C-alpha positions as a Markdown table, in Angstrom:
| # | Residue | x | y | z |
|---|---|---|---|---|
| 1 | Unk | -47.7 | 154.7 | -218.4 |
| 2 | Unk | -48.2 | 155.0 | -222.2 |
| 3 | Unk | -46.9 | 151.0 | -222.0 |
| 4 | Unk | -49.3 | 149.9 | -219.7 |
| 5 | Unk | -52.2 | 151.9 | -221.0 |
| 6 | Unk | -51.6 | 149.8 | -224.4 |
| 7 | Unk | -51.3 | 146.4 | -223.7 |
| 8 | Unk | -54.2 | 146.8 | -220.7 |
| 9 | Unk | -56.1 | 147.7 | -224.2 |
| 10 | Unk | -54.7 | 144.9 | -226.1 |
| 11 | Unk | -56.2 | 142.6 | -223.2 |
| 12 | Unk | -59.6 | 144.3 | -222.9 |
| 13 | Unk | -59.6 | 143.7 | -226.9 |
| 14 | Unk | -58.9 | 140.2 | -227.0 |
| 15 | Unk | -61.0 | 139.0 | -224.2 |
| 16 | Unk | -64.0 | 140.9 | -225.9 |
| 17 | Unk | -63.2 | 138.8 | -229.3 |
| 18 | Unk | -63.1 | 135.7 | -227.0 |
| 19 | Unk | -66.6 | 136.6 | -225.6 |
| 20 | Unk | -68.2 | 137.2 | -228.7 |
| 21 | Unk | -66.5 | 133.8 | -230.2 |
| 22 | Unk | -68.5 | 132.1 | -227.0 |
| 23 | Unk | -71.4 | 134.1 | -227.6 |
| 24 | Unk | -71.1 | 132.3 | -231.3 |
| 25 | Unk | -70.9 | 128.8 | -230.0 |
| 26 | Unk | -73.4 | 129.1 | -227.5 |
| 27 | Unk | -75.8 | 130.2 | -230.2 |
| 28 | Unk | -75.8 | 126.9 | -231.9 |
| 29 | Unk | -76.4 | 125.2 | -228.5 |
| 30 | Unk | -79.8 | 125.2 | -226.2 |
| 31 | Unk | -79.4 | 128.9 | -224.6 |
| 32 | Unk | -81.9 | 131.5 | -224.3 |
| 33 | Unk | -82.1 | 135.0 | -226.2 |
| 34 | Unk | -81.2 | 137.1 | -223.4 |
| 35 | Unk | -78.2 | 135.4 | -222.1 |
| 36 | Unk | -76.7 | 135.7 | -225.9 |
| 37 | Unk | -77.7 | 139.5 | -226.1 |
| 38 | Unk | -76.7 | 140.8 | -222.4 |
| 39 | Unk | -72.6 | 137.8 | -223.0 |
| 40 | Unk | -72.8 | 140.0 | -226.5 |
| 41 | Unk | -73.1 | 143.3 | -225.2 |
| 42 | Unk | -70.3 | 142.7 | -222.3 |
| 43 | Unk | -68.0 | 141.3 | -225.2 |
| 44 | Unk | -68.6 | 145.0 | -227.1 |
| 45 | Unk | -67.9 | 147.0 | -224.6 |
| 46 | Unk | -64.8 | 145.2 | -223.7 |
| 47 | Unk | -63.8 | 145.8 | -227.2 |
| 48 | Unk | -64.6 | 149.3 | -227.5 |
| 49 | Unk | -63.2 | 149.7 | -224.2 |
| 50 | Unk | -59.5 | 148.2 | -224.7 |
| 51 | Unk | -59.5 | 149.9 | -228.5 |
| 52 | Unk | -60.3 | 153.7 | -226.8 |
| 53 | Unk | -57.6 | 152.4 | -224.4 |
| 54 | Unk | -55.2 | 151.3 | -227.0 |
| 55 | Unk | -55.9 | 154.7 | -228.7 |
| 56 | Unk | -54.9 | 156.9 | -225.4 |
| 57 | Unk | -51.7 | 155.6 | -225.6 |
| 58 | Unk | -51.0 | 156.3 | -228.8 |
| 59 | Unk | -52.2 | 160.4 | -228.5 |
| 60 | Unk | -48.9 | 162.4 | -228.1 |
């Protein structure tokens, strides 16, 4: 469980970097305010998400 608890966190962590590394590109492009600030906050809380996750299976 601990396993699967870890990597689920490792994947929820990296596809929160990869949403914030297309938040960066598209903030050189044409796209409005509020599409970069709603993509950004989804990116966080996959982050925060997969690291809390990542931590759980690392509590005894």
């Amino acid at each position: 469980m601990k396993v699967l608890l870890y990597y689920s966190g490792l994947v929820l962590q990296t596809m929160g970097f990869a949403t914030m590394l297309y938040v960066f590109m598209l903030f050189f492009g044409n796209t409005r305010m509020g599409a970069l600030l709603n993509l950004s906050l989804v990116g966080i809380v996959e982050f925060y998400v997969g690291n809390y996750l990542a931590k759980l299976s690392r509590i005894k």
